[in-house]
Tab-separated table of C-alpha atoms and ligand atoms in Angstrom:
chain	number	residue	atom	x	y	z
A	102	MET	CA	46.066	-24.928	173.650
A	103	LYS	CA	42.773	-23.847	175.274
A	104	ILE	CA	39.790	-23.783	172.930
A	105	LEU	CA	36.311	-22.416	173.539
A	106	GLY	CA	33.763	-24.695	171.841
A	107	ILE	CA	30.162	-23.701	171.150
A	108	GLU	CA	27.361	-26.102	170.239
A	109	SER	CA	23.882	-24.992	169.156
A	110	SER	CA	22.873	-27.331	166.330
A	111	CYS	CA	19.571	-28.494	167.808
A	112	ASP	CA	18.008	-27.901	171.217
A	113	GLU	CA	20.999	-27.659	173.526
A	114	THR	CA	22.979	-24.458	173.967
A	115	SER	CA	26.374	-25.498	175.214
A	116	ALA	CA	29.839	-24.020	175.693
A	117	SER	CA	33.032	-25.541	176.990
A	118	VAL	CA	36.737	-24.880	177.294
A	119	VAL	CA	38.955	-27.873	176.520
A	120	GLU	CA	42.735	-27.946	176.741
A	121	ASP	CA	44.734	-29.789	174.085
A	122	GLY	CA	41.706	-31.634	172.786
A	123	ARG	CA	41.167	-33.794	175.856
A	124	THR	CA	41.143	-31.983	179.193
A	125	ILE	CA	37.770	-30.429	179.946
A	126	LEU	CA	38.248	-27.184	181.906
A	127	SER	CA	34.538	-26.336	181.873
A	128	LEU	CA	31.316	-27.562	180.311
A	129	VAL	CA	27.918	-25.858	180.498
A	130	ILE	CA	24.834	-27.308	178.803
A	131	ALA	CA	21.451	-25.572	178.737
A	132	SER	CA	18.743	-27.929	177.565
A	133	GLN	CA	15.527	-26.649	175.983
A	134	THR	CA	13.515	-29.750	176.883
A	135	GLU	CA	10.831	-27.795	178.756
A	136	ILE	CA	10.296	-25.439	175.825
A	137	HIS	CA	9.705	-28.282	173.362
A	138	ALA	CA	7.899	-30.736	175.667
A	139	ARG	CA	4.475	-29.256	174.895
A	140	HIS	CA	5.026	-30.043	171.218
A	141	SER	CA	6.481	-33.548	171.775
A	142	GLY	CA	9.418	-32.612	169.567
A	143	VAL	CA	11.856	-29.827	168.729
A	144	VAL	CA	10.243	-26.734	167.160
A	145	PRO	CA	12.996	-25.047	165.073
A	146	GLU	CA	11.867	-21.438	165.555
A	147	LEU	CA	11.535	-21.856	169.324
A	148	ALA	CA	14.959	-23.515	169.401
A	149	SER	CA	16.620	-20.591	167.555
A	150	ARG	CA	15.011	-18.056	169.857
A	151	ALA	CA	16.125	-19.903	172.971
A	152	HIS	CA	19.699	-20.104	171.608
A	153	VAL	CA	19.680	-16.334	171.020
A	154	GLU	CA	18.685	-15.793	174.661
A	155	GLN	CA	21.069	-18.377	176.098
A	156	ILE	CA	24.239	-18.075	174.064
A	157	ALA	CA	25.920	-15.110	175.795
A	158	PRO	CA	25.251	-16.239	179.404
A	159	ILE	CA	26.211	-19.847	178.642
A	160	VAL	CA	29.516	-18.848	177.015
A	161	GLY	CA	30.178	-16.434	179.886
A	162	LYS	CA	29.570	-19.208	182.404
A	163	ALA	CA	31.872	-21.630	180.571
A	164	LEU	CA	34.674	-19.033	180.537
A	165	ASP	CA	34.093	-18.232	184.246
A	166	GLU	CA	34.221	-21.890	185.216
A	167	ALA	CA	37.484	-22.272	183.311
A	168	GLY	CA	38.796	-19.083	184.968
A	169	LEU	CA	39.517	-17.469	181.602
A	170	SER	CA	38.515	-14.373	179.641
A	171	PHE	CA	37.834	-14.313	175.888
A	172	CYS	CA	41.349	-13.013	175.321
A	173	GLU	CA	42.909	-15.938	177.161
A	174	VAL	CA	41.520	-18.726	174.966
A	175	ASP	CA	43.634	-19.726	171.969
A	176	ALA	CA	40.791	-20.310	169.502
A	177	VAL	CA	37.009	-20.262	169.240
A	178	ALA	CA	35.074	-23.113	167.597
A	179	ALA	CA	31.432	-23.791	166.810
A	180	SER	CA	29.525	-26.528	165.015
A	181	ASN	CA	28.314	-25.426	161.573
A	182	ARG	CA	26.723	-28.643	160.185
A	183	PRO	CA	24.463	-30.626	160.136
A	184	GLY	CA	21.539	-29.367	162.211
A	185	LEU	CA	18.789	-26.768	162.265
A	186	SER	CA	19.994	-23.800	160.190
A	187	GLY	CA	18.684	-21.108	162.508
A	188	SER	CA	20.084	-22.841	165.587
A	189	LEU	CA	23.483	-23.442	164.000
A	190	ALA	CA	23.654	-19.818	162.853
A	191	VAL	CA	23.336	-18.521	166.421
A	192	GLY	CA	26.369	-20.413	167.762
A	193	LEU	CA	28.387	-19.982	164.589
A	194	SER	CA	27.851	-16.217	164.398
A	195	PHE	CA	28.633	-15.799	168.070
A	196	ALA	CA	31.862	-17.794	167.693
A	197	LYS	CA	32.956	-15.819	164.631
A	198	GLY	CA	32.255	-12.498	166.366
A	199	ALA	CA	34.143	-13.564	169.482
A	200	ALA	CA	37.109	-14.836	167.450
A	201	LEU	CA	37.251	-11.655	165.415
A	202	ALA	CA	36.986	-9.388	168.455
A	203	ALA	CA	39.638	-11.280	170.408
A	204	ASP	CA	41.830	-11.758	167.316
A	205	LYS	CA	41.860	-15.548	167.702
A	206	PRO	CA	41.543	-18.314	165.112
A	207	PHE	CA	38.022	-19.516	164.365
A	208	VAL	CA	37.184	-23.177	163.637
A	209	ALA	CA	33.955	-24.519	162.084
A	210	ILE	CA	33.221	-28.043	163.277
A	211	ASP	CA	31.181	-30.879	161.844
A	212	HIS	CA	28.712	-31.915	164.547
A	213	ILE	CA	28.774	-35.632	163.646
A	214	MET	CA	32.577	-35.740	163.722
A	215	ALA	CA	32.437	-33.939	167.060
A	216	HIS	CA	30.226	-36.728	168.471
A	217	ALA	CA	32.885	-39.194	167.304
A	218	TRP	CA	35.545	-37.150	169.129
A	219	ALA	CA	33.578	-37.369	172.422
A	220	ALA	CA	35.124	-40.811	172.968
A	221	GLN	CA	38.571	-39.159	172.935
A	222	LEU	CA	37.490	-37.001	175.878
A	223	VAL	CA	37.094	-40.169	177.900
A	224	GLN	CA	40.162	-42.157	176.899
A	225	ASP	CA	42.796	-42.324	174.170
A	226	VAL	CA	41.021	-44.287	171.465
A	227	SER	CA	43.219	-45.496	168.631
A	228	TYR	CA	42.095	-45.165	165.019
A	229	PRO	CA	40.180	-46.670	163.384
A	230	TYR	CA	37.173	-47.080	165.664
A	231	LEU	CA	33.485	-47.605	165.022
A	232	VAL	CA	31.037	-44.932	166.123
A	233	LEU	CA	27.385	-45.633	166.759
A	234	LEU	CA	25.633	-42.282	166.934
A	235	VAL	CA	22.032	-42.500	168.079
A	236	SER	CA	19.989	-39.413	168.913
A	237	GLY	CA	16.672	-37.716	168.216
A	238	GLY	CA	18.040	-36.424	164.917
A	239	HIS	CA	20.591	-39.046	163.861
A	240	THR	CA	21.050	-42.770	163.717
A	241	LEU	CA	24.260	-43.759	162.014
A	242	LEU	CA	27.126	-46.176	162.164
A	243	ALA	CA	30.510	-45.005	160.921
A	244	ALA	CA	34.137	-46.044	160.869
A	245	CYS	CA	36.253	-43.205	162.178
A	246	HIS	CA	39.714	-43.322	160.553
A	247	ALA	CA	40.985	-39.929	161.738
A	248	PRO	CA	39.458	-36.953	163.582
A	249	THR	CA	37.796	-35.669	160.396
A	250	LYS	CA	37.743	-38.872	158.341
A	251	LEU	CA	34.449	-40.614	158.936
A	252	LYS	CA	33.245	-43.352	156.604
A	253	VAL	CA	29.507	-43.731	157.107
A	254	LEU	CA	28.563	-47.407	156.897
A	255	GLY	CA	24.848	-46.891	157.362
A	256	ALA	CA	22.256	-44.396	158.528
A	257	THR	CA	18.530	-44.266	159.045
A	258	ILE	CA	16.404	-44.122	155.924
A	259	ASP	CA	13.432	-42.635	157.812
A	260	ASP	CA	13.026	-41.828	161.520
A	261	ALA	CA	15.903	-41.557	163.958
A	262	CYS	CA	15.955	-44.079	166.806
A	263	GLY	CA	15.435	-41.374	169.461
A	264	GLU	CA	12.502	-40.041	167.466
A	265	ALA	CA	10.876	-43.488	167.711
A	266	PHE	CA	11.395	-43.465	171.500
A	267	ASP	CA	9.787	-40.000	171.612
A	268	LYS	CA	6.805	-41.013	169.449
A	269	VAL	CA	6.118	-44.240	171.335
A	270	SER	CA	6.341	-42.351	174.617
A	271	ALA	CA	3.916	-39.688	173.343
A	272	TYR	CA	1.547	-42.489	172.349
A	273	LEU	CA	1.830	-44.160	175.770
A	274	GLY	CA	1.331	-40.779	177.434
A	275	THR	CA	4.651	-40.948	179.275
A	276	GLY	CA	5.971	-37.535	178.245
A	277	TYR	CA	8.869	-35.918	176.409
A	278	PRO	CA	11.691	-36.653	175.933
A	279	GLY	CA	10.489	-40.201	175.514
A	280	GLY	CA	13.786	-42.061	175.835
A	281	PRO	CA	14.299	-41.726	179.590
A	282	ALA	CA	10.582	-42.458	180.223
A	283	ILE	CA	10.595	-45.625	178.096
A	284	ASP	CA	13.915	-46.673	179.632
A	285	ARG	CA	12.398	-46.397	183.145
A	286	LEU	CA	9.104	-48.052	182.216
A	287	ALA	CA	10.907	-50.926	180.485
A	288	THR	CA	12.621	-51.992	183.701
A	289	GLU	CA	9.164	-53.102	184.981
A	290	GLY	CA	8.116	-54.800	181.746
A	291	ASP	CA	8.449	-58.095	179.905
A	292	ALA	CA	10.526	-57.533	176.741
A	293	ASP	CA	9.147	-60.769	175.247
A	294	ALA	CA	5.477	-59.817	175.584
A	295	TYR	CA	5.524	-58.513	171.987
A	296	ARG	CA	7.730	-59.705	169.146
A	297	PHE	CA	7.962	-56.564	167.065
A	298	PRO	CA	9.536	-57.027	163.627
A	299	LEU	CA	12.953	-55.829	162.533
A	300	PRO	CA	12.916	-53.790	159.297
A	301	ASN	CA	13.178	-55.632	156.039
A	302	LEU	CA	15.375	-53.292	154.014
A	303	LYS	CA	15.557	-54.017	150.330
A	304	GLY	CA	16.621	-52.451	147.040
A	305	ASN	CA	19.227	-49.739	147.160
A	306	VAL	CA	19.346	-49.686	150.922
A	307	GLY	CA	22.749	-50.457	152.358
A	308	HIS	CA	22.911	-53.433	154.690
A	309	TYR	CA	24.063	-51.192	157.528
A	310	ASP	CA	21.154	-48.781	157.113
A	311	PHE	CA	18.498	-48.392	159.803
A	312	SER	CA	14.746	-47.864	159.748
A	313	TYR	CA	12.485	-46.968	162.660
A	314	SER	CA	9.203	-45.834	161.132
A	315	GLY	CA	7.901	-49.410	160.758
A	316	LEU	CA	8.623	-50.224	164.387
A	317	LYS	CA	6.767	-47.117	165.529
A	318	THR	CA	3.771	-48.064	163.357
A	319	ALA	CA	3.831	-51.643	164.661
A	320	VAL	CA	3.739	-50.397	168.256
A	321	VAL	CA	1.052	-47.784	167.745
A	322	HIS	CA	-1.265	-49.385	165.175
A	323	GLN	CA	-0.611	-53.125	164.880
A	324	ARG	CA	0.370	-54.179	168.365
A	325	ASP	CA	-2.061	-57.086	168.641
A	326	ARG	CA	-0.467	-58.824	165.662
A	327	PHE	CA	2.807	-59.063	167.532
A	328	ARG	CA	1.705	-60.272	170.958
A	329	SER	CA	3.605	-63.374	171.982
A	330	VAL	CA	1.677	-66.551	172.765
A	331	THR	CA	2.431	-66.321	176.478
A	332	SER	CA	1.097	-62.781	176.882
A	333	LYS	CA	-1.892	-63.032	174.509
A	334	ASN	CA	-4.509	-63.537	177.156
A	335	THR	CA	-3.183	-61.171	179.800
A	336	PRO	CA	-4.223	-57.496	180.154
A	337	GLU	CA	-2.120	-55.051	178.164
A	338	ARG	CA	0.560	-53.205	180.162
A	339	LYS	CA	2.469	-50.072	179.133
A	340	GLU	CA	5.547	-51.531	180.777
A	341	ASP	CA	5.485	-54.578	178.471
A	342	ILE	CA	4.996	-52.412	175.381
A	343	ALA	CA	7.901	-50.176	176.428
A	344	ALA	CA	10.214	-53.104	177.173
A	345	SER	CA	9.369	-54.940	173.927
A	346	PHE	CA	9.730	-51.774	171.827
A	347	GLN	CA	13.043	-50.897	173.483
A	348	LYS	CA	14.405	-54.397	172.959
A	349	THR	CA	13.563	-54.326	169.243
A	350	ALA	CA	14.941	-50.792	168.803
A	351	ILE	CA	18.212	-51.873	170.350
A	352	ASP	CA	18.291	-55.248	168.539
A	353	GLN	CA	18.568	-53.270	165.307
A	354	LEU	CA	21.503	-51.199	166.592
A	355	MET	CA	23.314	-54.281	167.873
A	356	ASP	CA	22.695	-56.187	164.630
A	357	ARG	CA	24.422	-53.486	162.527
A	358	LEU	CA	27.208	-53.147	165.039
A	359	GLU	CA	27.945	-56.891	165.098
A	360	LYS	CA	27.978	-56.956	161.288
A	361	ALA	CA	30.417	-54.059	161.205
A	362	LEU	CA	32.701	-55.756	163.737
A	363	ASP	CA	32.692	-58.903	161.565
A	364	GLU	CA	33.293	-57.122	158.296
A	365	THR	CA	35.668	-54.290	159.206
A	366	HIS	CA	37.661	-56.177	161.876
A	367	ILE	CA	37.793	-52.931	163.832
A	368	SER	CA	37.936	-53.735	167.526
A	369	GLU	CA	36.992	-50.489	169.251
A	370	VAL	CA	33.487	-49.075	169.401
A	371	ALA	CA	32.277	-45.723	170.742
A	372	ILE	CA	28.712	-44.582	171.249
A	373	GLY	CA	27.218	-41.103	171.225
A	374	GLY	CA	23.919	-39.215	171.028
A	375	GLY	CA	21.085	-38.973	173.546
A	376	VAL	CA	20.016	-42.614	173.093
A	377	ALA	CA	23.518	-43.661	174.180
A	378	SER	CA	22.244	-43.000	177.725
A	379	ASN	CA	19.847	-45.931	177.377
A	380	SER	CA	20.530	-48.488	180.093
A	381	GLU	CA	19.623	-51.479	177.919
A	382	LEU	CA	21.920	-50.305	175.106
A	383	ARG	CA	24.772	-49.814	177.566
A	384	ARG	CA	24.189	-53.214	179.142
A	385	ARG	CA	24.131	-55.000	175.804
A	386	LEU	CA	27.159	-53.141	174.503
A	387	GLY	CA	29.026	-54.120	177.659
A	388	ASP	CA	28.058	-57.765	177.079
A	389	LEU	CA	29.088	-57.585	173.432
A	390	ALA	CA	32.465	-56.076	174.341
A	391	GLU	CA	33.118	-58.924	176.738
A	392	ARG	CA	31.859	-61.653	174.405
A	393	ARG	CA	33.842	-60.410	171.401
A	394	ALA	CA	36.845	-59.063	173.282
A	395	VAL	CA	36.425	-55.587	171.823
A	396	THR	CA	36.709	-52.236	173.596
A	397	ALA	CA	33.466	-50.314	174.084
A	398	VAL	CA	33.862	-46.640	174.939
A	399	MET	CA	30.675	-45.350	176.558
A	400	PRO	CA	31.104	-41.672	177.443
A	401	PRO	CA	28.985	-40.353	180.345
A	402	PRO	CA	25.574	-38.986	179.222
A	403	ARG	CA	26.860	-35.373	179.443
A	404	LEU	CA	29.355	-36.125	176.685
A	405	CYS	CA	26.915	-38.245	174.642
A	406	VAL	CA	24.306	-35.507	174.254
A	407	ASP	CA	25.054	-32.370	172.245
A	408	ASN	CA	27.798	-30.539	174.121
A	409	GLY	CA	30.475	-27.909	173.570
A	410	ALA	CA	33.329	-30.092	174.848
A	411	MET	CA	33.226	-32.402	171.835
A	412	VAL	CA	33.347	-29.302	169.592
A	413	ALA	CA	36.279	-27.734	171.457
A	414	GLY	CA	38.101	-31.090	171.565
A	415	LEU	CA	37.791	-31.798	167.858
A	416	ALA	CA	38.727	-28.186	167.041
A	417	TRP	CA	42.142	-28.796	168.595
A	418	ALA	CA	42.764	-31.705	166.181
A	419	VAL	CA	41.413	-29.686	163.237
A	420	ILE	CA	43.693	-26.721	163.926
A	421	ARG	CA	46.615	-29.106	164.299
A	422	ASP	CA	45.873	-31.048	161.082
A	423	GLU	CA	44.128	-28.558	158.821
A	424	GLY	CA	44.417	-25.079	160.324
A	425	PRO	CA	41.624	-22.640	161.172
A	426	SER	CA	38.508	-21.995	159.083
A	427	SER	CA	37.576	-18.956	157.070
A	428	LEU	CA	35.246	-16.432	158.698
A	429	THR	CA	33.082	-16.749	155.595
A	430	THR	CA	32.177	-20.366	156.475
A	431	GLY	CA	28.387	-20.733	156.636
A	432	VAL	CA	25.996	-23.342	158.001
A	433	SER	CA	24.787	-26.508	156.234
A	434	ALA	CA	21.585	-28.053	157.522
A	435	ARG	CA	22.254	-31.378	155.809
A	436	VAL	CA	25.308	-33.410	154.959
A	437	PRO	CA	24.363	-35.994	152.288
A	438	ALA	CA	27.029	-38.471	153.425
A	439	PHE	CA	25.259	-38.747	156.785
A	440	ARG	CA	21.925	-39.890	155.329
A	441	GLY	CA	20.837	-43.497	154.722
A	442	ARG	CA	21.955	-44.926	151.400
A	443	SER	CA	18.496	-45.244	149.856
A	444	GLU	CA	17.813	-41.573	150.482
A	445	ASN	CA	21.039	-40.607	148.731
A	446	HIS	CA	20.070	-42.784	145.778
A	447	ARG	CA	16.697	-41.087	145.585
A	448	ARG	CA	18.348	-37.694	145.721
A	449	GLY	CA	20.929	-38.739	143.157
A	450	SER	CA	23.838	-37.806	145.430
B	585	KG4	O1	21.491	-36.083	171.481
B	585	KG4	P1	20.190	-35.592	172.002
B	585	KG4	O2	20.155	-35.011	173.383
B	585	KG4	O3	19.558	-34.503	171.062
B	585	KG4	C1	19.422	-34.637	169.692
B	585	KG4	O4	18.567	-35.424	169.249
B	585	KG4	O5	20.173	-33.948	168.993
B	585	KG4	O6	19.175	-36.810	171.927
B	585	KG4	C2	17.859	-36.709	172.334
B	585	KG4	C3	17.186	-38.034	172.097
B	585	KG4	C4	15.689	-37.977	172.369
B	585	KG4	O7	15.008	-38.592	171.293
B	585	KG4	C5	15.553	-38.765	173.653
B	585	KG4	O8	14.292	-39.402	173.783
B	585	KG4	C6	16.677	-39.771	173.527
B	585	KG4	O9	17.735	-39.036	172.948
B	585	KG4	N1	17.092	-40.336	174.825
B	585	KG4	C7	16.997	-41.646	175.116
B	585	KG4	C8	17.416	-41.778	176.467
B	585	KG4	N2	17.771	-40.541	176.930
B	585	KG4	C9	17.576	-39.673	175.895
B	585	KG4	N3	16.568	-42.686	174.389
B	585	KG4	C10	16.562	-43.896	174.978
B	585	KG4	N4	16.933	-44.105	176.264
B	585	KG4	C11	17.356	-43.089	177.042
B	585	KG4	N5	17.725	-43.319	178.311
B	586	ZN	ZN1	24.055	-34.449	168.175
């Protein structure tokens, strides 16, 4: 079964054709980085407009690369939640129109579950597996029990991890997106020059939840308090700040992951999201896999960022297990289950 998958939930317009959930026949990703760079973050209205301009040529290119016409795909899928409403609506409407015109089934896909499926595009991962999804919009750890059965163990209660990379990079003047810049800078720095604190989550917060706003504040406003004894009397270097920030950001991810391995006894871990490209995260996950004899699935960056292949892949499993979606399916900007526990308590959900 060949499925056309469309992804437009944030600032990537992407389309892909995937056969039987796993074989990628084509994948095209148009990033909007240049459009948003001036604003050091994604501007929703600009994102929607760029999707409107890009969607038809990107889908056309994905079909061309797969050597197929609209009528030759077996179904059309698009992500419909969570994400920016206007952005989601562009891909979703396009997919519905294409499905209707070509008389093919239409499938609405949960973007977070699609990230979890990305691991299945790399190798056959048996259920259950843990998924650590870290991007500019999400930071969550979940146990994936089936293609559409995701139990969220924890999520960020404030900023996403990638957002912290972007803000620290903006502060250091190293550009947007901040992750790759900090990653590069950190290779020249001393990660022990600053001992930034890990969050102290209390109250209703789940012990797998994440928090990144305090780390960002510590880096930008209170750096001197956290200088280590050895670096106290040396001139300040951006490289050291980047390396120390990155280490602490990743310490938090690894801490939750180790806890989850201990408590769930699940022995396979997959990563996804833009931050999953981080070299330090990949190195430490590799070490952890070896030390604990667990399997770490680290998809290539193209499959970690927002992409149509994960949507097309998951759609195959959804059609198989649940059937197609109604053409009346709309978009949902938020999915309460994917927020940090304290936020859900505050919202009463
Ligand atoms: O998944 P993604 O492309 O888009 C969404 O957020 O939906 O993720 C983008 C985020 C940005 O915050 C970017 O700074 C971060 O991923 N990122 C990285 C790296 N590459 C991208 N963060 C840390 N290290 C990297 N190498
Ligand atoms: Zn995403």
